[in-house]
C-alpha positions as a Markdown table, in Angstrom:
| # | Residue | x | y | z |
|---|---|---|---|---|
| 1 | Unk | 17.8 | -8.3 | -38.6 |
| 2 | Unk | 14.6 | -9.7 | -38.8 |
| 3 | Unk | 13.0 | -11.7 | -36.0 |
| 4 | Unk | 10.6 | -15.1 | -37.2 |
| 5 | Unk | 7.9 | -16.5 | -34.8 |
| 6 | Unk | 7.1 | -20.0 | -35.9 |
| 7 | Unk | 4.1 | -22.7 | -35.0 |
| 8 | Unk | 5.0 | -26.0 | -35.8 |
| 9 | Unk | 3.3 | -29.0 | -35.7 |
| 10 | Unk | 5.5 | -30.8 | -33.6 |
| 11 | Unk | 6.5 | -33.8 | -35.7 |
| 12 | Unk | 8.0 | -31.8 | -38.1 |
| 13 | Unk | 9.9 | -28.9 | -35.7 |
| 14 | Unk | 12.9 | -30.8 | -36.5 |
| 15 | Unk | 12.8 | -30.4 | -40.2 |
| 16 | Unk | 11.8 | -27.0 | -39.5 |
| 17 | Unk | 15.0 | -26.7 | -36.8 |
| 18 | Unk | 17.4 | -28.1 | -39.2 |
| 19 | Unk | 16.0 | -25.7 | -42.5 |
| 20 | Unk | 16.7 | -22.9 | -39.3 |
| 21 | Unk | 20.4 | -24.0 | -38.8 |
| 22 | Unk | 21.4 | -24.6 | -42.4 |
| 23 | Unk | 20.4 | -21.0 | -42.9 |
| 24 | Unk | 23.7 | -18.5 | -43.6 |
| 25 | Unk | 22.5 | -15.8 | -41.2 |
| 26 | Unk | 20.1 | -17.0 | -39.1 |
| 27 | Unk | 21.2 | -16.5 | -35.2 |
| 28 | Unk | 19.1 | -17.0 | -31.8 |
| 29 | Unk | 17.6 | -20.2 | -32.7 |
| 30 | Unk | 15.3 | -21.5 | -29.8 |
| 31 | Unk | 12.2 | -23.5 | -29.5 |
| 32 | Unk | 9.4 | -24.2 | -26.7 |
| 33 | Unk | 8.0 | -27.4 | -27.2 |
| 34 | Unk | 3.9 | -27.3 | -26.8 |
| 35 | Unk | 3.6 | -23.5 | -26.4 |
| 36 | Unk | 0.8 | -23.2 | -29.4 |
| 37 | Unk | -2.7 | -23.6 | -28.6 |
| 38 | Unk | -4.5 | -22.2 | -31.7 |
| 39 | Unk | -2.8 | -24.2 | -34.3 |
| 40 | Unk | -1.8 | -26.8 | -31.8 |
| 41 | Unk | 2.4 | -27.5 | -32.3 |
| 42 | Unk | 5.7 | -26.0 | -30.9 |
| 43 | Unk | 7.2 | -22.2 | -30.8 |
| 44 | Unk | 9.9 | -21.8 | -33.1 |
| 45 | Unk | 11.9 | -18.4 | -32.2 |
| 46 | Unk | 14.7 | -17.0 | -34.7 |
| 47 | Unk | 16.7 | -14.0 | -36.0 |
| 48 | Unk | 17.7 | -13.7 | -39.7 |
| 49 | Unk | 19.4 | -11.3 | -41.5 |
| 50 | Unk | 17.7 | -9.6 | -44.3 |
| 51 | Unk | 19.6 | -10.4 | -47.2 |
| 52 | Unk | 18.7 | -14.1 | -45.8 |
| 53 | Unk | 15.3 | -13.5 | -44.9 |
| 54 | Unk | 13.7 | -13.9 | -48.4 |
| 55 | Unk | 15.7 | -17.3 | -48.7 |
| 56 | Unk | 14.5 | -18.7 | -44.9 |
| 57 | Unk | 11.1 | -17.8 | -45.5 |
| 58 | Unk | 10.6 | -19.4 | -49.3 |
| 59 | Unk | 12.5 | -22.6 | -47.8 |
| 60 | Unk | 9.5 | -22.7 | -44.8 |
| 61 | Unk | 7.1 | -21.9 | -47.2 |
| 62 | Unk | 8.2 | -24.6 | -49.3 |
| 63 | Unk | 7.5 | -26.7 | -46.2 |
| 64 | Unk | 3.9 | -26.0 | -46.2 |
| 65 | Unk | 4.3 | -23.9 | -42.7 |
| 66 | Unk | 2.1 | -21.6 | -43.2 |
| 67 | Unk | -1.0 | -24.0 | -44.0 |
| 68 | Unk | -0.4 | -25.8 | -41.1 |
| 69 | Unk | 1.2 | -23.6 | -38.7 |
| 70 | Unk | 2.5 | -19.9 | -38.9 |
| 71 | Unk | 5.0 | -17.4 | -40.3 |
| 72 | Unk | 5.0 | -14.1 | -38.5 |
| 73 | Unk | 8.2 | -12.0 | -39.8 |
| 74 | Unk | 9.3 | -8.5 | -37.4 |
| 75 | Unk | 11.4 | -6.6 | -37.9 |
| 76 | Unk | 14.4 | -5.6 | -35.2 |
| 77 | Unk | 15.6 | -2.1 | -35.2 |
| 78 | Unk | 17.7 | -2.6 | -32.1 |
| 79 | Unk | 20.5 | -6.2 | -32.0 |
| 80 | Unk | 22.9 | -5.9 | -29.7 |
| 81 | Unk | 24.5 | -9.6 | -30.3 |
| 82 | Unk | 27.8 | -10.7 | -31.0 |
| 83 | Unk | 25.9 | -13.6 | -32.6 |
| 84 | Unk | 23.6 | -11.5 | -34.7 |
| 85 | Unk | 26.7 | -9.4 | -36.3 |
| 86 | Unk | 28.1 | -12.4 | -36.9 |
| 87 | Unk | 25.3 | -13.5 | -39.0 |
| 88 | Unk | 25.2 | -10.2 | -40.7 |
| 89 | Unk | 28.4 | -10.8 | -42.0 |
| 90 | Unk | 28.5 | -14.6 | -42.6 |
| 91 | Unk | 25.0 | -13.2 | -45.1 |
| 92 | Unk | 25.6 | -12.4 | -48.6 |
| 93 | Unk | 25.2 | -8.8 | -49.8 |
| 94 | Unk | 23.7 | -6.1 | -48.0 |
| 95 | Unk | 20.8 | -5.8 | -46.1 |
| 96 | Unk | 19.5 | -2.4 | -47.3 |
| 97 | Unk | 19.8 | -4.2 | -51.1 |
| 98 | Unk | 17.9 | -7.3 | -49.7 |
| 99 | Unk | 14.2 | -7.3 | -51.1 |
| 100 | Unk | 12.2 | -9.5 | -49.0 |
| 101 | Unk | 9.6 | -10.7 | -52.0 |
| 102 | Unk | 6.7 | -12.4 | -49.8 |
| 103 | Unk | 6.9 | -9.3 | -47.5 |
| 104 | Unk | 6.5 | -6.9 | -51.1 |
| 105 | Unk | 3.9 | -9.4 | -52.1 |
| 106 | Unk | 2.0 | -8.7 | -48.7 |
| 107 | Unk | 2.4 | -5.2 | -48.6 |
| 108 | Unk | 1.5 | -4.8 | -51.6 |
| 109 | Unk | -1.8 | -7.0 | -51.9 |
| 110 | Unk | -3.0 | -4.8 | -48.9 |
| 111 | Unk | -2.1 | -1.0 | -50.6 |
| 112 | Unk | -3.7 | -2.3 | -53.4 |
| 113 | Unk | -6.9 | -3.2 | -52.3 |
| 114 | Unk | -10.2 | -1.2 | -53.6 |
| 115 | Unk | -11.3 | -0.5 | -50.2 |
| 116 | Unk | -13.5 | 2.5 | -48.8 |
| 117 | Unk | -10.9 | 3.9 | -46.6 |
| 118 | Unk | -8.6 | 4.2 | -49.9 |
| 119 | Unk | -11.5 | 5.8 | -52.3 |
| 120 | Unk | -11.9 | 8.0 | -49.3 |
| 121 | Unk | -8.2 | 9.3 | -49.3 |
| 122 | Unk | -7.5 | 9.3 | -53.1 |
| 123 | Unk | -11.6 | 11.3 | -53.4 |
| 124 | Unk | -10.1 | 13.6 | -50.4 |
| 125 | Unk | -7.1 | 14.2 | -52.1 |
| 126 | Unk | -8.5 | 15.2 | -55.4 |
| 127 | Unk | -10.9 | 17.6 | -53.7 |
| 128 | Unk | -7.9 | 19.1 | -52.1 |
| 129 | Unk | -5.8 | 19.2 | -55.7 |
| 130 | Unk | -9.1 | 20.8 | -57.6 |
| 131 | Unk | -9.1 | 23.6 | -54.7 |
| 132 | Unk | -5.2 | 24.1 | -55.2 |
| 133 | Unk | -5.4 | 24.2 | -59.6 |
| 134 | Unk | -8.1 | 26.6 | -59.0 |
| 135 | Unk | -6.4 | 28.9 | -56.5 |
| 136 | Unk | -3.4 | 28.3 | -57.9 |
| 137 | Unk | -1.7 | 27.2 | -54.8 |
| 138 | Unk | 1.0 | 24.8 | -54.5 |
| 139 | Unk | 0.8 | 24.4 | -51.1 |
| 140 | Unk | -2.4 | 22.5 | -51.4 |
| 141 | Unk | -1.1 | 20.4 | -54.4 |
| 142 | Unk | 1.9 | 19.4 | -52.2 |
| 143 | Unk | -0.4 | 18.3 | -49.5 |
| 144 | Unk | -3.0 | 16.6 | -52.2 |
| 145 | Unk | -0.1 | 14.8 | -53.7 |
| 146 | Unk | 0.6 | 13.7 | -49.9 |
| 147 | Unk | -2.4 | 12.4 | -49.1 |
| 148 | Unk | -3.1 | 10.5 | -52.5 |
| 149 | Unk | -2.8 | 6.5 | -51.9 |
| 150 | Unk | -2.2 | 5.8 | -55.6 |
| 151 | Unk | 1.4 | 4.5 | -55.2 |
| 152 | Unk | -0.1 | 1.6 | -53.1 |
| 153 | Unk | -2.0 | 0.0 | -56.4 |
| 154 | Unk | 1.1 | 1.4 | -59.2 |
| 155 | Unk | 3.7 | -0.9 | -56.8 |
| 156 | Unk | 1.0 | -4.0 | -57.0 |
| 157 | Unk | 0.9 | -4.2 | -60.1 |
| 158 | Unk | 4.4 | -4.1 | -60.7 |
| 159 | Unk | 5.3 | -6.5 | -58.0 |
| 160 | Unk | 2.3 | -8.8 | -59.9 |
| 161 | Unk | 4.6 | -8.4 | -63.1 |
| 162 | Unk | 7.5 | -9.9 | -61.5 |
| 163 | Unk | 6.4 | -12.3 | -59.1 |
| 164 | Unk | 3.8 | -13.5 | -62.1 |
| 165 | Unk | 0.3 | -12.8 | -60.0 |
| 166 | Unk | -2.5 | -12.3 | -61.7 |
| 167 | Unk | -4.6 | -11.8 | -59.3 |
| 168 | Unk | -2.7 | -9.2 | -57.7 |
| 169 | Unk | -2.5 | -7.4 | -61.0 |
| 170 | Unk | -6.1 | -7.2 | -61.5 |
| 171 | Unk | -6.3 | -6.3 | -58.1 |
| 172 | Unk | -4.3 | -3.4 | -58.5 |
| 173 | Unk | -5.4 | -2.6 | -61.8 |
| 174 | Unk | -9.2 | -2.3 | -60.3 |
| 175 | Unk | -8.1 | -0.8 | -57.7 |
| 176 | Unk | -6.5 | 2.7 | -60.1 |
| 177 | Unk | -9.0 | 2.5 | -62.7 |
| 178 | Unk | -11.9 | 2.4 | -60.1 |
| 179 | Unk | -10.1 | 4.8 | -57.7 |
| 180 | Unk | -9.6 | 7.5 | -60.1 |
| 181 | Unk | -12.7 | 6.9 | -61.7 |
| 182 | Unk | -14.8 | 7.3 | -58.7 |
| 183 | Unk | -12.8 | 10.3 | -57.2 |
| 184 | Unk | -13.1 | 12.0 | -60.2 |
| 185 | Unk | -16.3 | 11.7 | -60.5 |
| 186 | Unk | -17.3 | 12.7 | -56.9 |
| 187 | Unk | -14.7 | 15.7 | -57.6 |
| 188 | Unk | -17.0 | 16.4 | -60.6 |
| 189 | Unk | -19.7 | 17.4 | -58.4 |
| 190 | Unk | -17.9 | 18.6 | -55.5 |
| 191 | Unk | -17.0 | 21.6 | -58.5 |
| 192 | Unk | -20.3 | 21.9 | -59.2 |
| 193 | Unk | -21.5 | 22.8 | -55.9 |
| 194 | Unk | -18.3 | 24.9 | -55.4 |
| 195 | Unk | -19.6 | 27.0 | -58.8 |
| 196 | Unk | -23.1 | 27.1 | -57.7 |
| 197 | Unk | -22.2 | 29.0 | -54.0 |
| 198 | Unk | -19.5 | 31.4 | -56.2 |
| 199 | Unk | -16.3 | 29.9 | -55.1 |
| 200 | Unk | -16.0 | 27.9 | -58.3 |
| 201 | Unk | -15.5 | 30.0 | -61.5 |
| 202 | Unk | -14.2 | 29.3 | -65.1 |
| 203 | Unk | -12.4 | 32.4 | -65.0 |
| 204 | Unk | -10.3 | 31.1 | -62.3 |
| 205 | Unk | -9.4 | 27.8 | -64.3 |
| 206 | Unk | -8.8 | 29.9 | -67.4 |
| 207 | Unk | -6.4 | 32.7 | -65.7 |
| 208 | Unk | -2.9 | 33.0 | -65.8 |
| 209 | Unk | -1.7 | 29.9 | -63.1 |
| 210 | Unk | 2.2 | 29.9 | -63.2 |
| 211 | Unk | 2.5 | 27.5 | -60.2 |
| 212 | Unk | 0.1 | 24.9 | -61.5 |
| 213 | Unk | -0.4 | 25.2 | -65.0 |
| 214 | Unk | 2.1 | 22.6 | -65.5 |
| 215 | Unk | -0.9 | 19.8 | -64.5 |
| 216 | Unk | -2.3 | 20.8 | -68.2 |
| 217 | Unk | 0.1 | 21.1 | -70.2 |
| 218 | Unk | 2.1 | 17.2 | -70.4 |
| 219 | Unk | 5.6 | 17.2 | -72.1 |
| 220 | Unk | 8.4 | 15.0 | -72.1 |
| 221 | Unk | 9.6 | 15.9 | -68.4 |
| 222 | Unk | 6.7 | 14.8 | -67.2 |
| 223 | Unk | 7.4 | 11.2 | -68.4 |
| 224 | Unk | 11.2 | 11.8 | -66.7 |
| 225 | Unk | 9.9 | 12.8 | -63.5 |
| 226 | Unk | 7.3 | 10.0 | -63.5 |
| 227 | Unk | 10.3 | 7.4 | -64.3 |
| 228 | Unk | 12.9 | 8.5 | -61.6 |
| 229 | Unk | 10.1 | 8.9 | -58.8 |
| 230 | Unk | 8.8 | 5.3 | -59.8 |
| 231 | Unk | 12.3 | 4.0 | -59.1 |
| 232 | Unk | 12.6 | 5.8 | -55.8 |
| 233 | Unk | 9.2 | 4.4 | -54.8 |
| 234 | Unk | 10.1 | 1.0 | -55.5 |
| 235 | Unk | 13.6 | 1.5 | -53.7 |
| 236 | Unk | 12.0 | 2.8 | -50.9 |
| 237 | Unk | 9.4 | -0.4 | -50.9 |
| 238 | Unk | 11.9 | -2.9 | -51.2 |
| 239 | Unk | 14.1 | -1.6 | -48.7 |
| 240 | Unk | 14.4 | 0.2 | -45.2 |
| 241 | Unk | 13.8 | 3.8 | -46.7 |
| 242 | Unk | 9.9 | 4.0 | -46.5 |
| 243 | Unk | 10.3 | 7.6 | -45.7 |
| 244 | Unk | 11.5 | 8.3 | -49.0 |
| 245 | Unk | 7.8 | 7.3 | -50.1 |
| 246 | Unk | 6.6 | 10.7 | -49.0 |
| 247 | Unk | 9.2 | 12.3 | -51.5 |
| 248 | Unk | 7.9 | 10.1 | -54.4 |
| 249 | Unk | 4.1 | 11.7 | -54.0 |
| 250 | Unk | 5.1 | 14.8 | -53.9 |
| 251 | Unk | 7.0 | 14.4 | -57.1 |
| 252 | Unk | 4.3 | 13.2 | -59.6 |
| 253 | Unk | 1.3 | 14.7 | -61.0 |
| 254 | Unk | -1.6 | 12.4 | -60.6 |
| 255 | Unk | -3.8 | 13.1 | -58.1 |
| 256 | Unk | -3.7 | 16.9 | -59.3 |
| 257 | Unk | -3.7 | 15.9 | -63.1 |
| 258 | Unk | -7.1 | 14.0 | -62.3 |
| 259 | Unk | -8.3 | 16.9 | -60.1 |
| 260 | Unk | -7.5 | 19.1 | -62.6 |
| 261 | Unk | -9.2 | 16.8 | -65.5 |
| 262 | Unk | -12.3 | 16.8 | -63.0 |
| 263 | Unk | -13.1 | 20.8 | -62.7 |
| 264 | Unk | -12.2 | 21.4 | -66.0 |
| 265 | Unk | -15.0 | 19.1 | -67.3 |
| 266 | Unk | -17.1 | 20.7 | -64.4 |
| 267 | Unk | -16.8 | 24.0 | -66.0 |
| 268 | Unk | -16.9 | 22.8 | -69.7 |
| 269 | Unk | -12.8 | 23.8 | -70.5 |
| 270 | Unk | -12.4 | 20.5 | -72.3 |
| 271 | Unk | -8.8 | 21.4 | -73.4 |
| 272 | Unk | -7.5 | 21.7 | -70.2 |
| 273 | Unk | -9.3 | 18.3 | -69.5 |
| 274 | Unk | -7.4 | 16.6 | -72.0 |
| 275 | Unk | -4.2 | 17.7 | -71.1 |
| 276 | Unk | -4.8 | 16.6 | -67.7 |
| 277 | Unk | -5.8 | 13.5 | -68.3 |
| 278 | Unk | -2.6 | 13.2 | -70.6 |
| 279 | Unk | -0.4 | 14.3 | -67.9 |
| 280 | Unk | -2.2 | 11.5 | -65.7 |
| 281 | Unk | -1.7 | 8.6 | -68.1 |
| 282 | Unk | 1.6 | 9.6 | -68.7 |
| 283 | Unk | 1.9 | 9.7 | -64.6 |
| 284 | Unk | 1.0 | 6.3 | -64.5 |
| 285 | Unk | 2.7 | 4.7 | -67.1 |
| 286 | Unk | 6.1 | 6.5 | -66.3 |
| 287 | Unk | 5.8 | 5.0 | -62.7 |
| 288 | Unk | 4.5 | 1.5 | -63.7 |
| 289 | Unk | 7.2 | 1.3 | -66.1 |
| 290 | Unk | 10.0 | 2.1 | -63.7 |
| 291 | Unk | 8.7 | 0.4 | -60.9 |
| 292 | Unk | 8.5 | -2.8 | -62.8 |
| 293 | Unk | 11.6 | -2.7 | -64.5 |
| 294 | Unk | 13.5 | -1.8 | -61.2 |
| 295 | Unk | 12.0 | -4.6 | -59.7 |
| 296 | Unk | 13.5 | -7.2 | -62.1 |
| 297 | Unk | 16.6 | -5.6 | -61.9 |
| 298 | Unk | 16.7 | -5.8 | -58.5 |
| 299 | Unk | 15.7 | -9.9 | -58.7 |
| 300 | Unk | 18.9 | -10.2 | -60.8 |
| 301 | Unk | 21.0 | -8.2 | -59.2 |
| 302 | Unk | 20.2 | -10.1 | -55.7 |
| 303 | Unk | 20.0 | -13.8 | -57.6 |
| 304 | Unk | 23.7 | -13.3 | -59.2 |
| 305 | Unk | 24.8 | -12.4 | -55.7 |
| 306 | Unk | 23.6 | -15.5 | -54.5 |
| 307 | Unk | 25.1 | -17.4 | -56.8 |
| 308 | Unk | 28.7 | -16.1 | -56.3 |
| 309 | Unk | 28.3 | -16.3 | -52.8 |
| 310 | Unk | 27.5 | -20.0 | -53.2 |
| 311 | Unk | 30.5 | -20.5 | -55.7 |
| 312 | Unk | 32.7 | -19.2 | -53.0 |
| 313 | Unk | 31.0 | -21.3 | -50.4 |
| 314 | Unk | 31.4 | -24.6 | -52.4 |
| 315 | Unk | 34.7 | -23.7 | -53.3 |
């Protein structure tokens, strides 16, 4: 269930009331006339279920509510109602196959952003990943590939796709190209310095590296991988299972491609460079792809299943 916290200028809380009541799986309607100070109107309280929620919200939007009032969506992990199961059933489809658009939108317009706190992490993390290709340890890939905030952007611009923003694709678009630009770079020179105190050496790039040698050498599963672990992103986005997220950057090779790409220009191995870089377009298409396509699958999916259920309703 999710729980909606309205402010409604209080000559049009009925309209706003009756959108409410007409809503298949909304429960717990109540209202507190002149509660809002700051914009001035009435409270609106509710509970929606999710597969409803993306309906209730583009039907208030659609009202203008949130230029001249508010929209706050939460969401409930705990319901015990007889009212709210009700409205969980009465709901078409499922609530876990419910994707909640303005939320993705949201969510994604703020991952996507070209902030310092996200060059930080993504610079971070490819400092760890060009320690890990040059040890060879896995361990620190896994934990660069953790760390990495790439996903963030790769979902933007494939919501942007779907919902037809353009904004947020260029958004997101700036937000990868600059990101890995800039953390590359920086990882550039943070190989430098770790070659000029000794712990830096093209001997270590160039020796044998069975558990990370893969980030060089691109081939057709690393377009496969990139593909499934772009759908499981985008499932995870679109539904309940955010932990699933962690799984997806574990799974693909960018942050350690571009790491990888970064000390091997450091130390003038310009092969392995290029089959980084490969390996990171390839990354990034893969996911983009699958995220994208997922996406619209999912809008048709849920838009048929409203139409049926409306059928049966009429009929």
């Amino acid at each position: 269930m999710l729980h909606l916290r309205l402010i409604v200028p209080s000559d049009r809380t009925e309209e706003v009331v009756d959108t409410v009541e007409k809503t298949v799986g909304a429960a717990h309607l109540a209202v507190v006339p002149g509660a809002a100070r700051n914009p001035s109107g009435d409270l609106v309280l509710c509970d929606v279920a999710r597969e409803a929620g993306d309906e209730l919200i583009g039907r208030l939007r659609e009202l203008g509510l949130e230029h001249d009032g508010s929209i706050a969506v939460d969401s409930i992990d705990l319901s015990l109602s007889k009212r709210a199961d009700e409205a969980k059933d009465d709901a078409p489809g499922e609530g876990a196959d419910a994707v909640l658009w303005e939320h993705l939108t949201d969510a994604t317009h703020e991952e996507s952003t070209l902030s310092v706190t996200y060059l930080a992490f993504l610079t971070l993390a490819t400092m760890i990943a060009a320690c890990g290709v040059v040890l060879d340890n896995a361990i620190l890939i896994v934990g660069a590939m953790a760390v990495g905030p790439e996903f963030g952007p790769l979902a933007g611009f494939s919501t942007a796709v779907v919902q037809r923003l353009p904004r947020l694709a260029w958004r997101s678009f700036i937000a990868l190209i600059v990101g890995f630009a800039v953390s590359m770079a920086l990882t550039v020179l943070f190989s430098l310095f770790m070659g000029g105190i000794g712990l830096f050496d093209r001997a270590l790039l160039e020796g044998e590296r069975p558990n990370t040698a893969f980030i060089y050498n691109p081939d057709a599963f690393s377009f496969v991988v990139a593909v499934l672990a772009g759908i499981a992103g985008t499932l995870s986005l679109t539904s309940a299972k955010s932990g699933a997220l962690v799984g997806v950057a574990i799974s693909v090779t960018t942050v350690p491609a571009a790491a990888n790409a970064a000390v091997a220009l450091s130390l003038s191995e310009f092969g392995q460079a290029w089959g980084s870089t490969e390996q990171l377009l390839l990354n990034l298409l893969g996911i983009i792809l699958a995220g994208t396509l997922t996406l619209f699958v999912q809008k048709a999916l849920w838009n048929n299943q409203r139409k049926r259920t409306t059928r049966k309703s009429a009929a």
